Coordinates of C-alpha atoms in Angstrom, one line a residue:
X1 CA -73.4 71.4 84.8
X2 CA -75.0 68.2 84.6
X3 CA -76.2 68.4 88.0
X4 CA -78.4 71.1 87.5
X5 CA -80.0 70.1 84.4
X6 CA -81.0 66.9 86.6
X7 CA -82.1 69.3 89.0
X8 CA -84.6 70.7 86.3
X9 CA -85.9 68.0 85.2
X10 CA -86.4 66.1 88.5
X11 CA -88.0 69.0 89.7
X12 CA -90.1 68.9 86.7
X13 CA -91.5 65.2 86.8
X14 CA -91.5 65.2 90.8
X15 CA -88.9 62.9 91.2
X16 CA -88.5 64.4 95.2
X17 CA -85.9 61.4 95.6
X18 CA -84.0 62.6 93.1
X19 CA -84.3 66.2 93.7
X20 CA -82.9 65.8 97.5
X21 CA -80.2 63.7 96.3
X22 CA -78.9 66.2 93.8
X23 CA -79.1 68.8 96.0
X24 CA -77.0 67.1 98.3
X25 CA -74.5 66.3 95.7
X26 CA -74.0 70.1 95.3
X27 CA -76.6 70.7 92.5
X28 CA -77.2 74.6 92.0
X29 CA -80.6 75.0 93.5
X30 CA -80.6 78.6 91.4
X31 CA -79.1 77.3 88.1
X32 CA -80.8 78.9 85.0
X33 CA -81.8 77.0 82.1
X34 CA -81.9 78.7 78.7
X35 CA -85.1 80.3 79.5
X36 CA -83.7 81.7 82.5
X37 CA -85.7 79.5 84.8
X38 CA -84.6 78.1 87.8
X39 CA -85.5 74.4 89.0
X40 CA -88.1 76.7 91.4
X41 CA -90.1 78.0 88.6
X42 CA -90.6 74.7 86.3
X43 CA -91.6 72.9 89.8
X44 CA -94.2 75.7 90.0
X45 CA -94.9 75.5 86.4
X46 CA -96.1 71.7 87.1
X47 CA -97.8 72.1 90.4
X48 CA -94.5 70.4 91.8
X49 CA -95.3 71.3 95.5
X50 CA -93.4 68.8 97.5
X51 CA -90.2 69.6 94.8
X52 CA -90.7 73.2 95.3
X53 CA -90.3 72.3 99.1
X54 CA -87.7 71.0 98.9
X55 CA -86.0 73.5 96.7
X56 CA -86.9 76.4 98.9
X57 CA -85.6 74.8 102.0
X58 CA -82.4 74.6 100.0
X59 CA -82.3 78.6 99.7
X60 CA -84.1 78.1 96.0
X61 CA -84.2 82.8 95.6
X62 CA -88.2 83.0 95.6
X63 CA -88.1 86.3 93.3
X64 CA -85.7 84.5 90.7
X65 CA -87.2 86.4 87.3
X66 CA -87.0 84.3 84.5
X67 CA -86.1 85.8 80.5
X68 CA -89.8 86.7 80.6
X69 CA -89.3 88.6 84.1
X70 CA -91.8 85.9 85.5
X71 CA -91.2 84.4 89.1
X72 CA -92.5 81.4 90.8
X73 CA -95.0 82.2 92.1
X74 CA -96.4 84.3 88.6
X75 CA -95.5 81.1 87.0
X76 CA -97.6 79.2 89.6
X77 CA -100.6 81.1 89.6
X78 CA -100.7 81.7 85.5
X79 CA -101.0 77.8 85.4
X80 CA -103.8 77.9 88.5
X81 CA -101.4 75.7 90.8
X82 CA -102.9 77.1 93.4
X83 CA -100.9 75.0 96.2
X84 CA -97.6 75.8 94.8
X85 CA -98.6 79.6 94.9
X86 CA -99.6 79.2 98.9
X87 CA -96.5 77.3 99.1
X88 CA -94.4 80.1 97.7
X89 CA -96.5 83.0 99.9
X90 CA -95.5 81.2 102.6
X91 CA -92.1 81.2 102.5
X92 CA -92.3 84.7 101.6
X93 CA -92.5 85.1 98.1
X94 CA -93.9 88.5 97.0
X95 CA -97.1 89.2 95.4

C-alpha cells in the first residue's frame, strides 16, 4: 500500500512530520519492502533516531529480520549509528 512505502521513505529522509501522520492514517508500521525491511530498520540504517522513536512507540517489532536476517539494531550498529542502537536497546531490542 502506498501508505507504507511513504512510511519508508519518510522514515528514511527524517521527515518525523510525515512519519506521525502516516502512522496515524493507518500506515503499517511493520510493512516489508522488497528487501524485507521494515520502516524500523532503514530509520536505523540512516541514524533516523527521532523516526525510529516514533516507529517503536507505534509497536514498530524490534527483532523484525530483514531477507538478510539482519534487525535494527544489527543494521544500526553495522553503519556505527550508535544513538539509534541505544535507542533500540532501550526499548528492548536484543543483542
Amino acid at each position: 500500500d502506498n501508505n507504507s512505502v511513504s512510511l519508508h521513505d519518510a522514515a528514511i529522509k527524517g521527515f518525523i512530520a510525515c512519519v506521525r501522520l502516516l502512522l496515524r492514517a493507518g500506515a503499517d508500521v511493520n510493512a516489508r519492502a522488497n528487501t524485507g525491511g521494515t520502516p524500523l530498520h532503514v530509520a536505523s540504517y540512516n541514524g533516523r533516531v527521532d523516526a525510529a522513536e516514533l516507529l517503536i512507540a507505534a509497536g514498530a517489532n524490534l527483532e523484525a529480520r530483514s531477507q538478510h536476517g539482519t534487525t535494527p539494531l544489527r543494521v544500526a550498529l553495522r553503519r556505527g549509528h550508535r544513538e539509534a542502537a541505544l535507542t533500540l536497546l532501550r526499548a528492548g531490542a536484543a543483542i
